[in-house]
Amino acid sequence: MQEKIKALLKNLRLNESTLSMILGGLVVVVVGILVYNYFSSVNKVVTPSPSPEYQVNLVEEEGQLVPGQLPVTHMVKKGEHLWAIAETYYHSGYNWVDIAAANSLTNANVITEGQELTIPRMAVKPATVIEALTQMAPTIMDTQYTVVKGDSLWNISVRAYGDGYAWPKVWEANKAAVPNPDIVEVGTNLTLPR
């Protein structure tokens, strides 16, 4: 038995370079497969699998709209996130905060496939839309101007000359009253060169 083992080991030593080459080739093939799999999955966007549309029946309670069939338990599917889940049950992604709070999630960005989430009965949070200011401040036509709250040399230059980059001209004419162009005190009388 020992002689057979000695013969086998002697044979392996003679073929050591061949074995090393075969093992090296195997390592290269395995690494190649791993690299291919990595790069073939990098650009894939994971989207949640389409599920039957959840019907949201909104009921008015205490002057607020609330989904009538809540609370329910939701099983997280691959690729889902709290915003999408909130849109499904509330038709408003802004309720993701309520879902995170109801489930005591320490990191709302990390939910896993198969995780069960309680969808609480909460009022629908509508999107907050801030209307843009459509009213422009009045144009300054005089050569004298008294600073009001919220004014800056830039804003004054825009209203007086139609060009905010003209603020150095206003500052040069008023250096005695405005030593620092970043700070313009309310009530300061400015001369606007024409």
mmCIF file with all atom_site columns, C-alpha atoms in Angstrom:
data_model
loop_
_atom_site.group_PDB
_atom_site.id
_atom_site.type_symbol
_atom_site.label_atom_id
_atom_site.label_alt_id
_atom_site.label_comp_id
_atom_site.label_asym_id
_atom_site.label_entity_id
_atom_site.label_seq_id
_atom_site.pdbx_PDB_ins_code
_atom_site.Cartn_x
_atom_site.Cartn_y
_atom_site.Cartn_z
_atom_site.occupancy
_atom_site.B_iso_or_equiv
_atom_site.pdbx_formal_charge
_atom_site.auth_seq_id
_atom_site.auth_comp_id
_atom_site.auth_asym_id
_atom_site.auth_atom_id
_atom_site.pdbx_PDB_model_num
ATOM 1   C CA . MET A 1 1   ? 0.000   0.000   0.000   1.00 0.00 ? 1   MET A CA 1
ATOM 2   C CA . GLN A 1 2   ? 2.799   2.369   0.911   1.00 0.00 ? 2   GLN A CA 1
ATOM 3   C CA . GLU A 1 3   ? 4.550   1.587   -2.317  1.00 0.00 ? 3   GLU A CA 1
ATOM 4   C CA . LYS A 1 4   ? 1.461   2.546   -4.314  1.00 0.00 ? 4   LYS A CA 1
ATOM 5   C CA . ILE A 1 5   ? 1.209   5.871   -2.471  1.00 0.00 ? 5   ILE A CA 1
ATOM 6   C CA . LYS A 1 6   ? 4.916   6.536   -3.043  1.00 0.00 ? 6   LYS A CA 1
ATOM 7   C CA . ALA A 1 7   ? 4.511   5.776   -6.731  1.00 0.00 ? 7   ALA A CA 1
ATOM 8   C CA . LEU A 1 8   ? 1.490   8.071   -6.975  1.00 0.00 ? 8   LEU A CA 1
ATOM 9   C CA . LEU A 1 9   ? 3.311   10.926  -5.241  1.00 0.00 ? 9   LEU A CA 1
ATOM 10  C CA . LYS A 1 10  ? 6.353   10.401  -7.464  1.00 0.00 ? 10  LYS A CA 1
ATOM 11  C CA . ASN A 1 11  ? 4.100   10.532  -10.494 1.00 0.00 ? 11  ASN A CA 1
ATOM 12  C CA . LEU A 1 12  ? 2.471   13.762  -9.241  1.00 0.00 ? 12  LEU A CA 1
ATOM 13  C CA . ARG A 1 13  ? 5.879   15.396  -8.780  1.00 0.00 ? 13  ARG A CA 1
ATOM 14  C CA . LEU A 1 14  ? 6.793   14.579  -12.348 1.00 0.00 ? 14  LEU A CA 1
ATOM 15  C CA . ASN A 1 15  ? 3.527   16.121  -13.591 1.00 0.00 ? 15  ASN A CA 1
ATOM 16  C CA . GLU A 1 16  ? 3.591   19.094  -11.217 1.00 0.00 ? 16  GLU A CA 1
ATOM 17  C CA . SER A 1 17  ? 3.892   21.698  -13.966 1.00 0.00 ? 17  SER A CA 1
ATOM 18  C CA . THR A 1 18  ? 0.968   20.178  -15.869 1.00 0.00 ? 18  THR A CA 1
ATOM 19  C CA . LEU A 1 19  ? -1.209  20.145  -12.749 1.00 0.00 ? 19  LEU A CA 1
ATOM 20  C CA . SER A 1 20  ? -0.275  23.751  -11.979 1.00 0.00 ? 20  SER A CA 1
ATOM 21  C CA . MET A 1 21  ? -1.219  24.766  -15.501 1.00 0.00 ? 21  MET A CA 1
ATOM 22  C CA . ILE A 1 22  ? -4.600  22.991  -15.273 1.00 0.00 ? 22  ILE A CA 1
ATOM 23  C CA . LEU A 1 23  ? -5.405  24.537  -11.870 1.00 0.00 ? 23  LEU A CA 1
ATOM 24  C CA . GLY A 1 24  ? -4.313  27.975  -13.110 1.00 0.00 ? 24  GLY A CA 1
ATOM 25  C CA . GLY A 1 25  ? -6.590  27.592  -16.134 1.00 0.00 ? 25  GLY A CA 1
ATOM 26  C CA . LEU A 1 26  ? -9.503  26.652  -13.851 1.00 0.00 ? 26  LEU A CA 1
ATOM 27  C CA . VAL A 1 27  ? -8.907  29.745  -11.715 1.00 0.00 ? 27  VAL A CA 1
ATOM 28  C CA . VAL A 1 28  ? -8.874  31.965  -14.829 1.00 0.00 ? 28  VAL A CA 1
ATOM 29  C CA . VAL A 1 29  ? -12.151 30.415  -16.086 1.00 0.00 ? 29  VAL A CA 1
ATOM 30  C CA . VAL A 1 30  ? -13.883 30.843  -12.696 1.00 0.00 ? 30  VAL A CA 1
ATOM 31  C CA . VAL A 1 31  ? -12.716 34.468  -12.392 1.00 0.00 ? 31  VAL A CA 1
ATOM 32  C CA . GLY A 1 32  ? -13.875 35.115  -15.966 1.00 0.00 ? 32  GLY A CA 1
ATOM 33  C CA . ILE A 1 33  ? -17.344 33.754  -15.196 1.00 0.00 ? 33  ILE A CA 1
ATOM 34  C CA . LEU A 1 34  ? -17.599 35.853  -12.029 1.00 0.00 ? 34  LEU A CA 1
ATOM 35  C CA . VAL A 1 35  ? -16.538 39.027  -13.866 1.00 0.00 ? 35  VAL A CA 1
ATOM 36  C CA . TYR A 1 36  ? -19.010 38.336  -16.685 1.00 0.00 ? 36  TYR A CA 1
ATOM 37  C CA . ASN A 1 37  ? -21.877 37.783  -14.222 1.00 0.00 ? 37  ASN A CA 1
ATOM 38  C CA . TYR A 1 38  ? -21.015 40.952  -12.323 1.00 0.00 ? 38  TYR A CA 1
ATOM 39  C CA . PHE A 1 39  ? -20.895 43.202  -15.383 1.00 0.00 ? 39  PHE A CA 1
ATOM 40  C CA . SER A 1 40  ? -23.960 41.663  -16.997 1.00 0.00 ? 40  SER A CA 1
ATOM 41  C CA . SER A 1 41  ? -26.051 42.502  -13.914 1.00 0.00 ? 41  SER A CA 1
ATOM 42  C CA . VAL A 1 42  ? -24.655 45.989  -13.212 1.00 0.00 ? 42  VAL A CA 1
ATOM 43  C CA . ASN A 1 43  ? -26.797 47.876  -15.740 1.00 0.00 ? 43  ASN A CA 1
ATOM 44  C CA . LYS A 1 44  ? -30.005 45.986  -15.064 1.00 0.00 ? 44  LYS A CA 1
ATOM 45  C CA . VAL A 1 45  ? -32.677 48.065  -13.367 1.00 0.00 ? 45  VAL A CA 1
ATOM 46  C CA . VAL A 1 46  ? -34.641 46.080  -10.835 1.00 0.00 ? 46  VAL A CA 1
ATOM 47  C CA . THR A 1 47  ? -38.315 46.858  -11.112 1.00 0.00 ? 47  THR A CA 1
ATOM 48  C CA . PRO A 1 48  ? -40.965 45.377  -8.935  1.00 0.00 ? 48  PRO A CA 1
ATOM 49  C CA . SER A 1 49  ? -42.931 42.618  -10.573 1.00 0.00 ? 49  SER A CA 1
ATOM 50  C CA . PRO A 1 50  ? -46.303 43.843  -11.704 1.00 0.00 ? 50  PRO A CA 1
ATOM 51  C CA . SER A 1 51  ? -48.971 42.996  -9.201  1.00 0.00 ? 51  SER A CA 1
ATOM 52  C CA . PRO A 1 52  ? -52.692 43.335  -9.505  1.00 0.00 ? 52  PRO A CA 1
ATOM 53  C CA . GLU A 1 53  ? -53.697 46.951  -8.967  1.00 0.00 ? 53  GLU A CA 1
ATOM 54  C CA . TYR A 1 54  ? -54.658 47.569  -5.355  1.00 0.00 ? 54  TYR A CA 1
ATOM 55  C CA . GLN A 1 55  ? -57.966 49.394  -5.117  1.00 0.00 ? 55  GLN A CA 1
ATOM 56  C CA . VAL A 1 56  ? -57.828 52.298  -2.690  1.00 0.00 ? 56  VAL A CA 1
ATOM 57  C CA . ASN A 1 57  ? -61.211 53.274  -1.294  1.00 0.00 ? 57  ASN A CA 1
ATOM 58  C CA . LEU A 1 58  ? -60.794 56.644  0.369   1.00 0.00 ? 58  LEU A CA 1
ATOM 59  C CA . VAL A 1 59  ? -63.161 57.454  3.222   1.00 0.00 ? 59  VAL A CA 1
ATOM 60  C CA . GLU A 1 60  ? -63.479 60.879  4.791   1.00 0.00 ? 60  GLU A CA 1
ATOM 61  C CA . GLU A 1 61  ? -62.851 60.838  8.541   1.00 0.00 ? 61  GLU A CA 1
ATOM 62  C CA . GLU A 1 62  ? -62.637 64.011  10.596  1.00 0.00 ? 62  GLU A CA 1
ATOM 63  C CA . GLY A 1 63  ? -62.169 66.091  7.454   1.00 0.00 ? 63  GLY A CA 1
ATOM 64  C CA . GLN A 1 64  ? -59.301 63.959  6.119   1.00 0.00 ? 64  GLN A CA 1
ATOM 65  C CA . LEU A 1 65  ? -59.162 61.238  3.483   1.00 0.00 ? 65  LEU A CA 1
ATOM 66  C CA . VAL A 1 66  ? -58.218 57.818  4.867   1.00 0.00 ? 66  VAL A CA 1
ATOM 67  C CA . PRO A 1 67  ? -57.948 54.517  2.947   1.00 0.00 ? 67  PRO A CA 1
ATOM 68  C CA . GLY A 1 68  ? -60.920 52.487  4.217   1.00 0.00 ? 68  GLY A CA 1
ATOM 69  C CA . GLN A 1 69  ? -59.422 48.985  4.113   1.00 0.00 ? 69  GLN A CA 1
ATOM 70  C CA . LEU A 1 70  ? -56.355 49.718  6.255   1.00 0.00 ? 70  LEU A CA 1
ATOM 71  C CA . PRO A 1 71  ? -54.514 48.507  8.338   1.00 0.00 ? 71  PRO A CA 1
ATOM 72  C CA . VAL A 1 72  ? -53.173 45.555  6.346   1.00 0.00 ? 72  VAL A CA 1
ATOM 73  C CA . THR A 1 73  ? -49.950 43.559  6.185   1.00 0.00 ? 73  THR A CA 1
ATOM 74  C CA . HIS A 1 74  ? -47.796 43.901  3.061   1.00 0.00 ? 74  HIS A CA 1
ATOM 75  C CA . MET A 1 75  ? -45.177 41.367  1.940   1.00 0.00 ? 75  MET A CA 1
ATOM 76  C CA . VAL A 1 76  ? -42.247 43.222  0.325   1.00 0.00 ? 76  VAL A CA 1
ATOM 77  C CA . LYS A 1 77  ? -41.516 42.124  -3.247  1.00 0.00 ? 77  LYS A CA 1
ATOM 78  C CA . LYS A 1 78  ? -38.164 42.310  -5.019  1.00 0.00 ? 78  LYS A CA 1
ATOM 79  C CA . GLY A 1 79  ? -37.261 45.880  -5.980  1.00 0.00 ? 79  GLY A CA 1
ATOM 80  C CA . GLU A 1 80  ? -39.935 47.590  -3.867  1.00 0.00 ? 80  GLU A CA 1
ATOM 81  C CA . HIS A 1 81  ? -39.244 50.606  -1.693  1.00 0.00 ? 81  HIS A CA 1
ATOM 82  C CA . LEU A 1 82  ? -41.359 52.458  0.857   1.00 0.00 ? 82  LEU A CA 1
ATOM 83  C CA . TRP A 1 83  ? -42.333 55.253  -1.536  1.00 0.00 ? 83  TRP A CA 1
ATOM 84  C CA . ALA A 1 84  ? -43.793 52.782  -4.059  1.00 0.00 ? 84  ALA A CA 1
ATOM 85  C CA . ILE A 1 85  ? -45.575 50.853  -1.309  1.00 0.00 ? 85  ILE A CA 1
ATOM 86  C CA . ALA A 1 86  ? -47.085 54.085  0.043   1.00 0.00 ? 86  ALA A CA 1
ATOM 87  C CA . GLU A 1 87  ? -48.266 55.019  -3.460  1.00 0.00 ? 87  GLU A CA 1
ATOM 88  C CA . THR A 1 88  ? -49.960 51.625  -3.737  1.00 0.00 ? 88  THR A CA 1
ATOM 89  C CA . TYR A 1 89  ? -51.942 51.924  -0.505  1.00 0.00 ? 89  TYR A CA 1
ATOM 90  C CA . TYR A 1 90  ? -52.425 55.696  -0.177  1.00 0.00 ? 90  TYR A CA 1
ATOM 91  C CA . HIS A 1 91  ? -51.973 57.004  -3.746  1.00 0.00 ? 91  HIS A CA 1
ATOM 92  C CA . SER A 1 92  ? -49.379 59.268  -2.141  1.00 0.00 ? 92  SER A CA 1
ATOM 93  C CA . GLY A 1 93  ? -45.719 58.415  -1.720  1.00 0.00 ? 93  GLY A CA 1
ATOM 94  C CA . TYR A 1 94  ? -45.467 60.925  1.113   1.00 0.00 ? 94  TYR A CA 1
ATOM 95  C CA . ASN A 1 95  ? -47.021 58.368  3.491   1.00 0.00 ? 95  ASN A CA 1
ATOM 96  C CA . TRP A 1 96  ? -43.799 56.311  3.404   1.00 0.00 ? 96  TRP A CA 1
ATOM 97  C CA . VAL A 1 97  ? -42.911 58.012  6.693   1.00 0.00 ? 97  VAL A CA 1
ATOM 98  C CA . ASP A 1 98  ? -46.017 56.543  8.348   1.00 0.00 ? 98  ASP A CA 1
ATOM 99  C CA . ILE A 1 99  ? -45.123 53.043  7.129   1.00 0.00 ? 99  ILE A CA 1
ATOM 100 C CA . ALA A 1 100 ? -41.557 53.403  8.440   1.00 0.00 ? 100 ALA A CA 1
ATOM 101 C CA . ALA A 1 101 ? -42.817 54.633  11.830  1.00 0.00 ? 101 ALA A CA 1
ATOM 102 C CA . ALA A 1 102 ? -45.467 51.896  12.155  1.00 0.00 ? 102 ALA A CA 1
ATOM 103 C CA . ASN A 1 103 ? -42.831 49.230  11.537  1.00 0.00 ? 103 ASN A CA 1
ATOM 104 C CA . SER A 1 104 ? -40.108 50.844  13.694  1.00 0.00 ? 104 SER A CA 1
ATOM 105 C CA . LEU A 1 105 ? -37.652 50.832  10.791  1.00 0.00 ? 105 LEU A CA 1
ATOM 106 C CA . THR A 1 106 ? -34.291 52.242  11.867  1.00 0.00 ? 106 THR A CA 1
ATOM 107 C CA . ASN A 1 107 ? -33.214 52.709  8.235   1.00 0.00 ? 107 ASN A CA 1
ATOM 108 C CA . ALA A 1 108 ? -36.148 53.275  5.906   1.00 0.00 ? 108 ALA A CA 1
ATOM 109 C CA . ASN A 1 109 ? -33.896 52.767  2.874   1.00 0.00 ? 109 ASN A CA 1
ATOM 110 C CA . VAL A 1 110 ? -33.312 49.128  3.773   1.00 0.00 ? 110 VAL A CA 1
ATOM 111 C CA . ILE A 1 111 ? -36.232 46.759  3.364   1.00 0.00 ? 111 ILE A CA 1
ATOM 112 C CA . THR A 1 112 ? -35.803 43.198  2.168   1.00 0.00 ? 112 THR A CA 1
ATOM 113 C CA . GLU A 1 113 ? -37.754 40.913  -0.094  1.00 0.00 ? 113 GLU A CA 1
ATOM 114 C CA . GLY A 1 114 ? -40.196 38.849  1.959   1.00 0.00 ? 114 GLY A CA 1
ATOM 115 C CA . GLN A 1 115 ? -40.263 41.307  4.870   1.00 0.00 ? 115 GLN A CA 1
ATOM 116 C CA . GLU A 1 116 ? -43.749 41.883  6.295   1.00 0.00 ? 116 GLU A CA 1
ATOM 117 C CA . LEU A 1 117 ? -44.753 45.509  6.790   1.00 0.00 ? 117 LEU A CA 1
ATOM 118 C CA . THR A 1 118 ? -47.825 46.778  8.590   1.00 0.00 ? 118 THR A CA 1
ATOM 119 C CA . ILE A 1 119 ? -49.569 49.452  6.528   1.00 0.00 ? 119 ILE A CA 1
ATOM 120 C CA . PRO A 1 120 ? -51.209 51.718  9.148   1.00 0.00 ? 120 PRO A CA 1
ATOM 121 C CA . ARG A 1 121 ? -54.541 53.492  8.860   1.00 0.00 ? 121 ARG A CA 1
ATOM 122 C CA . MET A 1 122 ? -53.400 57.089  8.416   1.00 0.00 ? 122 MET A CA 1
ATOM 123 C CA . ALA A 1 123 ? -54.699 60.116  6.562   1.00 0.00 ? 123 ALA A CA 1
ATOM 124 C CA . VAL A 1 124 ? -53.419 60.537  3.009   1.00 0.00 ? 124 VAL A CA 1
ATOM 125 C CA . LYS A 1 125 ? -50.644 63.122  2.858   1.00 0.00 ? 125 LYS A CA 1
ATOM 126 C CA . PRO A 1 126 ? -51.139 65.270  -0.240  1.00 0.00 ? 126 PRO A CA 1
ATOM 127 C CA . ALA A 1 127 ? -48.200 66.700  -2.151  1.00 0.00 ? 127 ALA A CA 1
ATOM 128 C CA . THR A 1 128 ? -47.328 70.187  -0.994  1.00 0.00 ? 128 THR A CA 1
ATOM 129 C CA . VAL A 1 129 ? -47.110 72.574  -3.909  1.00 0.00 ? 129 VAL A CA 1
ATOM 130 C CA . ILE A 1 130 ? -45.700 76.029  -3.379  1.00 0.00 ? 130 ILE A CA 1
ATOM 131 C CA . GLU A 1 131 ? -46.890 78.505  -5.950  1.00 0.00 ? 131 GLU A CA 1
ATOM 132 C CA . ALA A 1 132 ? -44.199 80.555  -7.616  1.00 0.00 ? 132 ALA A CA 1
ATOM 133 C CA . LEU A 1 133 ? -44.165 84.250  -6.949  1.00 0.00 ? 133 LEU A CA 1
ATOM 134 C CA . THR A 1 134 ? -45.834 85.835  -9.926  1.00 0.00 ? 134 THR A CA 1
ATOM 135 C CA . GLN A 1 135 ? -45.728 89.366  -8.649  1.00 0.00 ? 135 GLN A CA 1
ATOM 136 C CA . MET A 1 136 ? -42.489 91.244  -9.248  1.00 0.00 ? 136 MET A CA 1
ATOM 137 C CA . ALA A 1 137 ? -41.277 93.926  -6.878  1.00 0.00 ? 137 ALA A CA 1
ATOM 138 C CA . PRO A 1 138 ? -41.955 97.408  -8.262  1.00 0.00 ? 138 PRO A CA 1
ATOM 139 C CA . THR A 1 139 ? -39.329 99.022  -10.471 1.00 0.00 ? 139 THR A CA 1
ATOM 140 C CA . ILE A 1 140 ? -37.288 101.809 -8.861  1.00 0.00 ? 140 ILE A CA 1
ATOM 141 C CA . MET A 1 141 ? -37.385 104.936 -11.044 1.00 0.00 ? 141 MET A CA 1
ATOM 142 C CA . ASP A 1 142 ? -36.082 107.579 -8.603  1.00 0.00 ? 142 ASP A CA 1
ATOM 143 C CA . THR A 1 143 ? -32.441 108.446 -7.914  1.00 0.00 ? 143 THR A CA 1
ATOM 144 C CA . GLN A 1 144 ? -33.051 107.990 -4.166  1.00 0.00 ? 144 GLN A CA 1
ATOM 145 C CA . TYR A 1 145 ? -34.184 104.764 -2.485  1.00 0.00 ? 145 TYR A CA 1
ATOM 146 C CA . THR A 1 146 ? -34.792 103.776 1.151   1.00 0.00 ? 146 THR A CA 1
ATOM 147 C CA . VAL A 1 147 ? -33.875 100.170 1.990   1.00 0.00 ? 147 VAL A CA 1
ATOM 148 C CA . VAL A 1 148 ? -36.715 97.933  3.223   1.00 0.00 ? 148 VAL A CA 1
ATOM 149 C CA . LYS A 1 149 ? -36.646 94.494  4.865   1.00 0.00 ? 149 LYS A CA 1
ATOM 150 C CA . GLY A 1 150 ? -35.388 91.778  2.486   1.00 0.00 ? 150 GLY A CA 1
ATOM 151 C CA . ASP A 1 151 ? -33.468 94.151  0.203   1.00 0.00 ? 151 ASP A CA 1
ATOM 152 C CA . SER A 1 152 ? -29.947 93.489  -1.019  1.00 0.00 ? 152 SER A CA 1
ATOM 153 C CA . LEU A 1 153 ? -27.774 95.484  -3.393  1.00 0.00 ? 153 LEU A CA 1
ATOM 154 C CA . TRP A 1 154 ? -28.426 92.811  -6.020  1.00 0.00 ? 154 TRP A CA 1
ATOM 155 C CA . ASN A 1 155 ? -32.238 93.089  -5.695  1.00 0.00 ? 155 ASN A CA 1
ATOM 156 C CA . ILE A 1 156 ? -32.100 96.870  -5.683  1.00 0.00 ? 156 ILE A CA 1
ATOM 157 C CA . SER A 1 157 ? -29.920 96.844  -8.834  1.00 0.00 ? 157 SER A CA 1
ATOM 158 C CA . VAL A 1 158 ? -32.328 94.491  -10.594 1.00 0.00 ? 158 VAL A CA 1
ATOM 159 C CA . ARG A 1 159 ? -35.268 96.774  -9.788  1.00 0.00 ? 159 ARG A CA 1
ATOM 160 C CA . ALA A 1 160 ? -33.405 100.011 -10.580 1.00 0.00 ? 160 ALA A CA 1
ATOM 161 C CA . TYR A 1 161 ? -31.382 98.990  -13.660 1.00 0.00 ? 161 TYR A CA 1
ATOM 162 C CA . GLY A 1 162 ? -32.781 95.622  -14.717 1.00 0.00 ? 162 GLY A CA 1
ATOM 163 C CA . ASP A 1 163 ? -29.333 94.127  -14.074 1.00 0.00 ? 163 ASP A CA 1
ATOM 164 C CA . GLY A 1 164 ? -28.209 92.583  -10.779 1.00 0.00 ? 164 GLY A CA 1
ATOM 165 C CA . TYR A 1 165 ? -24.575 92.836  -11.862 1.00 0.00 ? 165 TYR A CA 1
ATOM 166 C CA . ALA A 1 166 ? -24.863 96.627  -11.532 1.00 0.00 ? 166 ALA A CA 1
ATOM 167 C CA . TRP A 1 167 ? -24.752 96.352  -7.709  1.00 0.00 ? 167 TRP A CA 1
ATOM 168 C CA . PRO A 1 168 ? -21.089 97.570  -7.538  1.00 0.00 ? 168 PRO A CA 1
ATOM 169 C CA . LYS A 1 169 ? -22.225 100.858 -9.109  1.00 0.00 ? 169 LYS A CA 1
ATOM 170 C CA . VAL A 1 170 ? -24.798 101.315 -6.304  1.00 0.00 ? 170 VAL A CA 1
ATOM 171 C CA . TRP A 1 171 ? -22.245 100.345 -3.661  1.00 0.00 ? 171 TRP A CA 1
ATOM 172 C CA . GLU A 1 172 ? -19.573 102.749 -5.019  1.00 0.00 ? 172 GLU A CA 1
ATOM 173 C CA . ALA A 1 173 ? -22.081 105.611 -4.830  1.00 0.00 ? 173 ALA A CA 1
ATOM 174 C CA . ASN A 1 174 ? -23.071 104.694 -1.241  1.00 0.00 ? 174 ASN A CA 1
ATOM 175 C CA . LYS A 1 175 ? -19.850 103.441 0.433   1.00 0.00 ? 175 LYS A CA 1
ATOM 176 C CA . ALA A 1 176 ? -20.240 105.909 3.297   1.00 0.00 ? 176 ALA A CA 1
ATOM 177 C CA . ALA A 1 177 ? -23.698 104.551 4.186   1.00 0.00 ? 177 ALA A CA 1
ATOM 178 C CA . VAL A 1 178 ? -22.945 100.906 3.261   1.00 0.00 ? 178 VAL A CA 1
ATOM 179 C CA . PRO A 1 179 ? -19.396 99.923  4.300   1.00 0.00 ? 179 PRO A CA 1
ATOM 180 C CA . ASN A 1 180 ? -20.080 96.193  3.720   1.00 0.00 ? 180 ASN A CA 1
ATOM 181 C CA . PRO A 1 181 ? -21.986 95.375  0.486   1.00 0.00 ? 181 PRO A CA 1
ATOM 182 C CA . ASP A 1 182 ? -23.308 92.136  2.030   1.00 0.00 ? 182 ASP A CA 1
ATOM 183 C CA . ILE A 1 183 ? -25.092 93.992  4.836   1.00 0.00 ? 183 ILE A CA 1
ATOM 184 C CA . VAL A 1 184 ? -27.595 96.676  3.913   1.00 0.00 ? 184 VAL A CA 1
ATOM 185 C CA . GLU A 1 185 ? -29.456 98.052  6.939   1.00 0.00 ? 185 GLU A CA 1
ATOM 186 C CA . VAL A 1 186 ? -33.206 98.685  6.755   1.00 0.00 ? 186 VAL A CA 1
ATOM 187 C CA . GLY A 1 187 ? -33.945 102.412 6.527   1.00 0.00 ? 187 GLY A CA 1
ATOM 188 C CA . THR A 1 188 ? -30.639 103.321 4.815   1.00 0.00 ? 188 THR A CA 1
ATOM 189 C CA . ASN A 1 189 ? -31.081 106.005 2.141   1.00 0.00 ? 189 ASN A CA 1
ATOM 190 C CA . LEU A 1 190 ? -29.253 105.094 -1.071  1.00 0.00 ? 190 LEU A CA 1
ATOM 191 C CA . THR A 1 191 ? -28.346 107.210 -4.064  1.00 0.00 ? 191 THR A CA 1
ATOM 192 C CA . LEU A 1 192 ? -28.931 105.404 -7.357  1.00 0.00 ? 192 LEU A CA 1
ATOM 193 C CA . PRO A 1 193 ? -26.670 106.845 -10.069 1.00 0.00 ? 193 PRO A CA 1
ATOM 194 C CA . ARG A 1 194 ? -28.387 107.205 -13.450 1.00 0.00 ? 194 ARG A CA 1
#
